[in-house]
PDB file of C-alpha atoms in Angstrom:
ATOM      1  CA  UNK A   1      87.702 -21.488  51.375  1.00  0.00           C
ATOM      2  CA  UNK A   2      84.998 -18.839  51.516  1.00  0.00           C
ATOM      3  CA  UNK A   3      87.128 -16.704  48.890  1.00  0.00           C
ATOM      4  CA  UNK A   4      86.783 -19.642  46.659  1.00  0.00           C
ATOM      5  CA  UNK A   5      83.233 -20.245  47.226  1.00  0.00           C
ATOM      6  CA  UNK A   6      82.881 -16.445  46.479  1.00  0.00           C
ATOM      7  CA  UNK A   7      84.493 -17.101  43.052  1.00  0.00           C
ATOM      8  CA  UNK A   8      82.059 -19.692  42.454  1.00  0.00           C
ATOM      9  CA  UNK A   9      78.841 -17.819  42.991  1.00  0.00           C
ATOM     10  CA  UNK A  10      80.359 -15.100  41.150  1.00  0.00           C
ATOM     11  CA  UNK A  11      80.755 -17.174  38.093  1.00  0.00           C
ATOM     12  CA  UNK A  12      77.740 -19.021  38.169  1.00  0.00           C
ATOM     13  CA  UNK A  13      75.651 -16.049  38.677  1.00  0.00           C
ATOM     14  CA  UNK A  14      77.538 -14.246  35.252  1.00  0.00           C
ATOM     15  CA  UNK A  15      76.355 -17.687  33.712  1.00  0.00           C
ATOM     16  CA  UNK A  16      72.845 -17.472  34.954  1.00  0.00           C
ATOM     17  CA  UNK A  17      72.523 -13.600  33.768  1.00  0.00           C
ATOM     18  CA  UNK A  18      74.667 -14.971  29.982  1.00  0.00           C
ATOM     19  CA  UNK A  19      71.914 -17.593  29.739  1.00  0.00           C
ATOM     20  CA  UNK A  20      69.174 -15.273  30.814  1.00  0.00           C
ATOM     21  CA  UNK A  21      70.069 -12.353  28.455  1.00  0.00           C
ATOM     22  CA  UNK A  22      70.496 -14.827  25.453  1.00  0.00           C
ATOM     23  CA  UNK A  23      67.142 -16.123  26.483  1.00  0.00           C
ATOM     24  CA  UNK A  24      65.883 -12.578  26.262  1.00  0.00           C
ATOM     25  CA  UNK A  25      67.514 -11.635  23.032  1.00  0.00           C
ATOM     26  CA  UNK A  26      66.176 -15.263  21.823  1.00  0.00           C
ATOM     27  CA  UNK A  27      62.899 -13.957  22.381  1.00  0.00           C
ATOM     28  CA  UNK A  28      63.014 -10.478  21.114  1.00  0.00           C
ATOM     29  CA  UNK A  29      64.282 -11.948  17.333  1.00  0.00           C
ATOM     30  CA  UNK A  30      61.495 -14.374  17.775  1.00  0.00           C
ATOM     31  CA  UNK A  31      59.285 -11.775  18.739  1.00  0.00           C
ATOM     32  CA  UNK A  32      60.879  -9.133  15.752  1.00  0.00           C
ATOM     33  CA  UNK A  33      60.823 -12.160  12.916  1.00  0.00           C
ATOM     34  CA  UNK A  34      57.064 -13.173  14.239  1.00  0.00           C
ATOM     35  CA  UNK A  35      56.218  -9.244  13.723  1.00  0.00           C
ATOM     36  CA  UNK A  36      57.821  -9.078  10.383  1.00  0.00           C
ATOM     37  CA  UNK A  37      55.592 -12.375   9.152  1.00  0.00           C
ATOM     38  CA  UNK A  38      52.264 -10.523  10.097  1.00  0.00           C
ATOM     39  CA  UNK A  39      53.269  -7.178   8.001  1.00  0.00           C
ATOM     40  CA  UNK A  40      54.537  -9.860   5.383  1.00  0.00           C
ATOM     41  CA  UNK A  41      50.971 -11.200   5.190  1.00  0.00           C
ATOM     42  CA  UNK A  42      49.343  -7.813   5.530  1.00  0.00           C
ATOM     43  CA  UNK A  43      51.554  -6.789   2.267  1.00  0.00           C
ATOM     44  CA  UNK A  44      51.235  -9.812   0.154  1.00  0.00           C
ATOM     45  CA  UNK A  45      47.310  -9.815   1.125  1.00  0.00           C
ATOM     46  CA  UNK A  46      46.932  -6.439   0.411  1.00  0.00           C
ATOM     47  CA  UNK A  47      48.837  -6.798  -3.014  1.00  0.00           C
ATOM     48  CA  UNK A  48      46.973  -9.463  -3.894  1.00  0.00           C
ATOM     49  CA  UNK A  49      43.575  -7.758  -3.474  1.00  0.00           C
ATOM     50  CA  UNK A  50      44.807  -4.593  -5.743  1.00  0.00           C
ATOM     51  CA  UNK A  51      45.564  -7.480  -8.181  1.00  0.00           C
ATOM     52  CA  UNK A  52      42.375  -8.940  -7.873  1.00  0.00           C
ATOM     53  CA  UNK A  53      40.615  -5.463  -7.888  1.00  0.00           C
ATOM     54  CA  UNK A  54      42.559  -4.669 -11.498  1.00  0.00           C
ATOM     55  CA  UNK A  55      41.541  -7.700 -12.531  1.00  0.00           C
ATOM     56  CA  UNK A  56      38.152  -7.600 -11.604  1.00  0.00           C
ATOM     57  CA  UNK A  57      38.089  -3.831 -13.438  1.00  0.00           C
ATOM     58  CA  UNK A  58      39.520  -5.205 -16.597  1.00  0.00           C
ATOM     59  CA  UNK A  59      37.003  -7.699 -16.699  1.00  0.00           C
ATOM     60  CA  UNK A  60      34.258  -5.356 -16.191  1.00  0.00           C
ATOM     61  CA  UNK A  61      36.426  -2.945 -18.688  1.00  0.00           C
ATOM     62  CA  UNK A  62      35.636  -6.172 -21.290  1.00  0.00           C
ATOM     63  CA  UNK A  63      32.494  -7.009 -20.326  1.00  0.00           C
ATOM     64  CA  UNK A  64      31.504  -3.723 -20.795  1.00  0.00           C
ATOM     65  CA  UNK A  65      33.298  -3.699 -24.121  1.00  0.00           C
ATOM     66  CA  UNK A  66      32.065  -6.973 -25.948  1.00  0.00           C
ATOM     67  CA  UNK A  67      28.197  -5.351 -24.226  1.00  0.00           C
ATOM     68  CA  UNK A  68      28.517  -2.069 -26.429  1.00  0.00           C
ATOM     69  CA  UNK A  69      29.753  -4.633 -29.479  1.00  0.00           C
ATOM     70  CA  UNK A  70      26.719  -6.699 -28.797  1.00  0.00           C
ATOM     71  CA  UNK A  71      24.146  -3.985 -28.461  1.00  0.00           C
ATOM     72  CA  UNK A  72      25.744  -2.056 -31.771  1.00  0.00           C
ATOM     73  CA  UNK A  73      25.508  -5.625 -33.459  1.00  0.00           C
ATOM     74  CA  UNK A  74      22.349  -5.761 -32.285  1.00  0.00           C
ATOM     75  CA  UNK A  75      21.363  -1.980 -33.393  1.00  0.00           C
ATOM     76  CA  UNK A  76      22.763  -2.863 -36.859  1.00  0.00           C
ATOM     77  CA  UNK A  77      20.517  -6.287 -37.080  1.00  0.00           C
ATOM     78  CA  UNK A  78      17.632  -3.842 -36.150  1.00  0.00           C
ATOM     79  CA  UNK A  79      18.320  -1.146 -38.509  1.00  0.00           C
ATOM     80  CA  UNK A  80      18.701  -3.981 -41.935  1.00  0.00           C
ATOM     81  CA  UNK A  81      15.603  -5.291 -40.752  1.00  0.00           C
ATOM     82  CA  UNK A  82      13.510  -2.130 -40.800  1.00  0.00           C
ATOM     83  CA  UNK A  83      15.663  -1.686 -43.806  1.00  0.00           C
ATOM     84  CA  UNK A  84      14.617  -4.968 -45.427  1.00  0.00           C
ATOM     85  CA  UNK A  85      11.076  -4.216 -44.156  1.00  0.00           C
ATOM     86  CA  UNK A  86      10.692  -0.771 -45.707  1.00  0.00           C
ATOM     87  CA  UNK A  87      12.268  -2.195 -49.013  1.00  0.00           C
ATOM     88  CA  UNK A  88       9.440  -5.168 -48.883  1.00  0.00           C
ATOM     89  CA  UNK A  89       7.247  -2.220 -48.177  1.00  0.00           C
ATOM     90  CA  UNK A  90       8.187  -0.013 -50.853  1.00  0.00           C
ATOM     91  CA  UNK A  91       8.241  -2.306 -53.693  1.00  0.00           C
ATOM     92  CA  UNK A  92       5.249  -3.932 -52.398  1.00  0.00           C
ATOM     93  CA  UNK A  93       3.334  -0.557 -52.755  1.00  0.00           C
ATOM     94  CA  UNK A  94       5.034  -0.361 -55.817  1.00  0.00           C
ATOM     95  CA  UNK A  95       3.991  -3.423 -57.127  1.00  0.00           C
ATOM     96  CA  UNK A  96       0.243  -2.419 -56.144  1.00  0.00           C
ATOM     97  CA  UNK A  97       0.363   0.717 -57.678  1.00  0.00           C
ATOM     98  CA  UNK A  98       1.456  -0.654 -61.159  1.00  0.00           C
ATOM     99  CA  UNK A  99      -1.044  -3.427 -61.315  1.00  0.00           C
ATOM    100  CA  UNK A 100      -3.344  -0.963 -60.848  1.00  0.00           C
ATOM    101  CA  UNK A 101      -2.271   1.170 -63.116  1.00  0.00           C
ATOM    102  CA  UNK A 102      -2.039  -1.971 -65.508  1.00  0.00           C
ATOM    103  CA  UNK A 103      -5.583  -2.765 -64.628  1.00  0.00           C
ATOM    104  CA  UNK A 104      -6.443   1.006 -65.356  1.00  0.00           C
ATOM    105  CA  UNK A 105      -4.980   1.067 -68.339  1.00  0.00           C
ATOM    106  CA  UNK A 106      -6.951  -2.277 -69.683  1.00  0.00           C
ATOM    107  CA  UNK A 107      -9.622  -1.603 -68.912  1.00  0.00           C
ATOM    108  CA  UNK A 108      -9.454   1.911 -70.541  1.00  0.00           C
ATOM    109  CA  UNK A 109      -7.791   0.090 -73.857  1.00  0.00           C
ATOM    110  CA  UNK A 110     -10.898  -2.827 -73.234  1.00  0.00           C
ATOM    111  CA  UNK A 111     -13.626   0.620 -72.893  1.00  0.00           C
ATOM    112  CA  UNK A 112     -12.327   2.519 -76.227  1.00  0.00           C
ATOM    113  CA  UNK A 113     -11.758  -0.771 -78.057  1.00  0.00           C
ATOM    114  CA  UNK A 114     -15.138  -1.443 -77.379  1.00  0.00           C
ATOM    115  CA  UNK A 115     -16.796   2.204 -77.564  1.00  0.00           C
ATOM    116  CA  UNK A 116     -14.884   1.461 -81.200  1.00  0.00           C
ATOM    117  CA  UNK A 117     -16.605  -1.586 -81.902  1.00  0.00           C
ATOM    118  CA  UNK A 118     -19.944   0.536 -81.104  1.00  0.00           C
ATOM    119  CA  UNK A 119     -18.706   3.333 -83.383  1.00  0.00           C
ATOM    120  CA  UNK A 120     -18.277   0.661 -86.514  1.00  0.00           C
ATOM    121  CA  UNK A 121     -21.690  -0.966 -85.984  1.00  0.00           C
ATOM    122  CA  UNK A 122     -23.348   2.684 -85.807  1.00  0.00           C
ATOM    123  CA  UNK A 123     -21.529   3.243 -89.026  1.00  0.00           C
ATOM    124  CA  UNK A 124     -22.950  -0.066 -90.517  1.00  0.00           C
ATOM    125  CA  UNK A 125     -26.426   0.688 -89.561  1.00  0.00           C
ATOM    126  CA  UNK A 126     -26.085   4.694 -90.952  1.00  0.00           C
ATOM    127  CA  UNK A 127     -25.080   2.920 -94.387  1.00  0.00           C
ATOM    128  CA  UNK A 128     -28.281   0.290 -94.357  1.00  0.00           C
ATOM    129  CA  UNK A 129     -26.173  -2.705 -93.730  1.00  0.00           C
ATOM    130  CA  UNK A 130     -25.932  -3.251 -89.909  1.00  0.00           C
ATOM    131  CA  UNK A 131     -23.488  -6.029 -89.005  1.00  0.00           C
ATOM    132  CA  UNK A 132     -25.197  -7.289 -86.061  1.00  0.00           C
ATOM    133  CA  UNK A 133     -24.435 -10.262 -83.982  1.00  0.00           C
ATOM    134  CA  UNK A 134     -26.025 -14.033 -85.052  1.00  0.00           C
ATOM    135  CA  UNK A 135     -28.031 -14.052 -82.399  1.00  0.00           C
ATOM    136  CA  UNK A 136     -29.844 -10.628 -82.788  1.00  0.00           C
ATOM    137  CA  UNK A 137     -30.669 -12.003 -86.660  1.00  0.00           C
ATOM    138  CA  UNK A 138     -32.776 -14.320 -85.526  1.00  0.00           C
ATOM    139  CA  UNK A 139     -36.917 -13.722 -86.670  1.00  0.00           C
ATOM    140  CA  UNK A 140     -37.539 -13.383 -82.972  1.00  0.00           C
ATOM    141  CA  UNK A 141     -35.437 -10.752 -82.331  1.00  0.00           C
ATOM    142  CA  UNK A 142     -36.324  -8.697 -86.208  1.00  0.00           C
ATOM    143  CA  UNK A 143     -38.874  -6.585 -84.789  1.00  0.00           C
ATOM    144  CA  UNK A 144     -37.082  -5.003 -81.739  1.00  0.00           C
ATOM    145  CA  UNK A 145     -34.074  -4.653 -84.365  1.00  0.00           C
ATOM    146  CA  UNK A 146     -35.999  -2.932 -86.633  1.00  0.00           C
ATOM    147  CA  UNK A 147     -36.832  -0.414 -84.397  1.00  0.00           C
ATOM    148  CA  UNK A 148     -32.889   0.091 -83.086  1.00  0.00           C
ATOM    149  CA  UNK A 149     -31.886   0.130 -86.324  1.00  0.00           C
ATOM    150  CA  UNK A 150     -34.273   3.074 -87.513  1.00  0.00           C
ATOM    151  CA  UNK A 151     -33.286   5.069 -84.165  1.00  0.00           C
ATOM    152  CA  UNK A 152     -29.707   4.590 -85.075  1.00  0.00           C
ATOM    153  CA  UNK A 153     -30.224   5.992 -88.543  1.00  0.00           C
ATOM    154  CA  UNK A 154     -32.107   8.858 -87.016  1.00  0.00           C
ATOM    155  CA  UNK A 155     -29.722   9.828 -83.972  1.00  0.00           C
ATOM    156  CA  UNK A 156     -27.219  12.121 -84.429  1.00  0.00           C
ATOM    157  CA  UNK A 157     -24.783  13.260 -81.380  1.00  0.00           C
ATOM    158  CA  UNK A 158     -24.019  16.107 -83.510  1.00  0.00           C
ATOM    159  CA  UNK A 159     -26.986  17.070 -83.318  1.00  0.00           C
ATOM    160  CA  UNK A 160     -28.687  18.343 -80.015  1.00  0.00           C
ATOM    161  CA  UNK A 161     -32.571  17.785 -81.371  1.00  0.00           C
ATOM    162  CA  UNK A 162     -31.841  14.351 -81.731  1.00  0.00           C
ATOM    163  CA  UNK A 163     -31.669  13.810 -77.971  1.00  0.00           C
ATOM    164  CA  UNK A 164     -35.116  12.506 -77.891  1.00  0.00           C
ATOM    165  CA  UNK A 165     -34.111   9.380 -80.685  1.00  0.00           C
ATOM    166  CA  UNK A 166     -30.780   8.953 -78.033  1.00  0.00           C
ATOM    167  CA  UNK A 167     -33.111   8.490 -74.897  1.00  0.00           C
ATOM    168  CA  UNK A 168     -35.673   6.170 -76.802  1.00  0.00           C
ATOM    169  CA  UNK A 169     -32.456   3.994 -78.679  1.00  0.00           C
ATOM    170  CA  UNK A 170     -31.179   3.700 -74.799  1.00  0.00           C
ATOM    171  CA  UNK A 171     -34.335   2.438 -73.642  1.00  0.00           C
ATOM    172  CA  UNK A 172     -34.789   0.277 -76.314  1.00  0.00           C
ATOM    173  CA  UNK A 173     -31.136  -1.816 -75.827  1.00  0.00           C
ATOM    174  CA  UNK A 174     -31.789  -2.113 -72.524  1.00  0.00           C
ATOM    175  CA  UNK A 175     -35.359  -3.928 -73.175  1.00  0.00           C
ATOM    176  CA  UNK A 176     -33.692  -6.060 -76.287  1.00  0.00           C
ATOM    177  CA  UNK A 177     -30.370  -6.986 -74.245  1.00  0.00           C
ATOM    178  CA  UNK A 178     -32.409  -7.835 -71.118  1.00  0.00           C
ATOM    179  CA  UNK A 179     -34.677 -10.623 -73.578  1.00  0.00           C
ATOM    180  CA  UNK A 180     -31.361 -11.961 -75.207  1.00  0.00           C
ATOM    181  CA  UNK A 181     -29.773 -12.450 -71.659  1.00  0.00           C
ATOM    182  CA  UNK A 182     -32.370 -14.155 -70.341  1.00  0.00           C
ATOM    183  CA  UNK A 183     -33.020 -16.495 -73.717  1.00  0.00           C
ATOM    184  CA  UNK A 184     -31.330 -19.973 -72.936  1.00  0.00           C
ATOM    185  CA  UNK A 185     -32.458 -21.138 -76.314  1.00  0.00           C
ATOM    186  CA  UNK A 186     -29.187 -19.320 -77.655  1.00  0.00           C
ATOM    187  CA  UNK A 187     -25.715 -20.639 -77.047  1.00  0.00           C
ATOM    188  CA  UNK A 188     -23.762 -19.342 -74.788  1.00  0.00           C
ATOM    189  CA  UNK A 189     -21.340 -17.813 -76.427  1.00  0.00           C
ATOM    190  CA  UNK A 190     -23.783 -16.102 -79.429  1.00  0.00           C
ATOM    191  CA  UNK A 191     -25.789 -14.890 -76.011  1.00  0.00           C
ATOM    192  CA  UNK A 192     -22.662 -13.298 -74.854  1.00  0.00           C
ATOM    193  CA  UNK A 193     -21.904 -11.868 -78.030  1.00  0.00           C
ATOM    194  CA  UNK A 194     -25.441 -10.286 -78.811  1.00  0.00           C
ATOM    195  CA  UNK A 195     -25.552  -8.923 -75.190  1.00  0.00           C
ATOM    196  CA  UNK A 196     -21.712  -7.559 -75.215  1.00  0.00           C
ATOM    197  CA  UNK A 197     -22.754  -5.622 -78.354  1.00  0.00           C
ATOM    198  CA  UNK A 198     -26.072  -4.078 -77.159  1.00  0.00           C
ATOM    199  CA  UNK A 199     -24.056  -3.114 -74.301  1.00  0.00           C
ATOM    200  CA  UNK A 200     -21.602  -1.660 -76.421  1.00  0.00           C
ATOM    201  CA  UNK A 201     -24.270   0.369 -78.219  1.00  0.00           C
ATOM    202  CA  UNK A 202     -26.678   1.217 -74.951  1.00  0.00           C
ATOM    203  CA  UNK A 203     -22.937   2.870 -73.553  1.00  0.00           C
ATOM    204  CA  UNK A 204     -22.570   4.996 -76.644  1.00  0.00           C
ATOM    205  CA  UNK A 205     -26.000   6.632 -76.773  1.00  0.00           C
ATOM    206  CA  UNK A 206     -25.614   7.534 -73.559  1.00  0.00           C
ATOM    207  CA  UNK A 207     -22.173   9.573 -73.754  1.00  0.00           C
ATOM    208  CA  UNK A 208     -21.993  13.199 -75.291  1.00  0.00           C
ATOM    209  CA  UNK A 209     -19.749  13.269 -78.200  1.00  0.00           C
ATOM    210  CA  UNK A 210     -17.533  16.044 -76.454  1.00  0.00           C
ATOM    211  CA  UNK A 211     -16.376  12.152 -74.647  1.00  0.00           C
ATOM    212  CA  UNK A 212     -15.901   9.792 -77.929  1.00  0.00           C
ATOM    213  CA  UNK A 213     -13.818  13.017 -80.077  1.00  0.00           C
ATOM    214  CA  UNK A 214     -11.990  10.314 -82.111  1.00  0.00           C
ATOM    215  CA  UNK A 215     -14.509   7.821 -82.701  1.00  0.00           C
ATOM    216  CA  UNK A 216     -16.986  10.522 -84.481  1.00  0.00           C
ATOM    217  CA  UNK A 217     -13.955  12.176 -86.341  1.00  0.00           C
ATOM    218  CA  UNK A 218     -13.423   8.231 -88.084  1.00  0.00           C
ATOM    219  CA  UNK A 219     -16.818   8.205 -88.247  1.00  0.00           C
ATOM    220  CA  UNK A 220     -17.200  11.817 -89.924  1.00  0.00           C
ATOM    221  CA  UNK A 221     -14.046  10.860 -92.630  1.00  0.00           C
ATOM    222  CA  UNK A 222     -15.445   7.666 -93.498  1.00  0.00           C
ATOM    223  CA  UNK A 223     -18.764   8.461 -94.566  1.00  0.00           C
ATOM    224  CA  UNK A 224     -17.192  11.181 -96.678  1.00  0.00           C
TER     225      UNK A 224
END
């Protein structure tokens, strides 16, 4: 009896240490497989922040990418408008500068057209026939035409002793356009006529001839 209840500790005690050692073992593989899920996470975590990292590089790789296309873009906008405004520039000067050469060279054709004009009537009056305005033919106006009309005839800008019929034939225009400006009895266009003429005349006595070459040379050929 006491060899059989022997037997029977014996055996339960192998099945106490069987269950206790599984129980162990149990617990290690839990233990082993919780371990391995922890590095698992540590991996996958870790890969996914190198992903995120590339991506985040690649984005500032593109970023910094369409930047330089947009500043270039912008550099280029900047350069065709400095462009554009040096061009408006340019032909702007350019447009200046040959209106006022145009203007310079009317009113040099208007100045010899009318020294020319002055040349003619000097002619006129050196020949006795004077073609004088409408206005200045007027009886009012005969005596101080007289007196223009003999300086003419006695002024020569040839002719350096002459000088003194020059200053008194200047002063004289001035006195006889200054009367025909200020007469409203004349209409206004014979008043503009008279006084553009004197004008004419008063320029010419008071330019050397080394200035008006041309004009005395027609002069000099057609009173031959």
């Amino acid at each position: 009896m006491s060899r059989f209840t022997s037997h029977i500790a014996i055996v339960a005690t192998l099945a106490i240490a069987a269950v206790a050692w599984q129980s162990t073992a149990s617990a290690q593989v839990i233990a082993y497989d919780h371990r391995s899920t922890v590095l698992g996470d540590q991996l996958a975590g870790a890969s996914e922040l190198v992903r995120a990292q590339g991506s985040f590089l690649k984005d500032e790789a593109d970023a910094a990418e369409t930047w330089t296309r947009v500043v270039a873009a912008q550099d280029q906008i900047q350069y065709k408008r400095s462009a554009y405004r040096y061009d408006v520039q340019r032909m702007e000067s350019e447009l200046r500068d040959r209106k006022a050469q145009a203007n310079r060279e009317r009113q040099q054709a208007e100045a010899t057209a009318e020294m020319a004009e002055a040349v003619r009537l000097y002619q006129s009056v050196q020949r006795g026939a004077g073609l004088w305005p409408v206005a200045l033919r007027q009886t009012k106006y005969a005596g101080s035409l007289a007196t223009v009309s003999s300086l003419l005839r006695n002024w020569s800008p040839e002719d350096p002793s002459s000088d003194v019929y020059r200053a008194a034939l200047a002063t004289e225009i001035g006195v006889l356009k200054n009367r025909v400006a200020a007469d409203r009895q004349l209409d206004f266009a014979s008043r503009v006529d008279a006084v553009k003429t004197l004008k004419q005349l008063q320029q010419l006595a008071t330019l050397p001839a080394t200035e008006l070459p041309s004009q005395w040379q027609e002069r000099q050929l057609a009173m031959k």
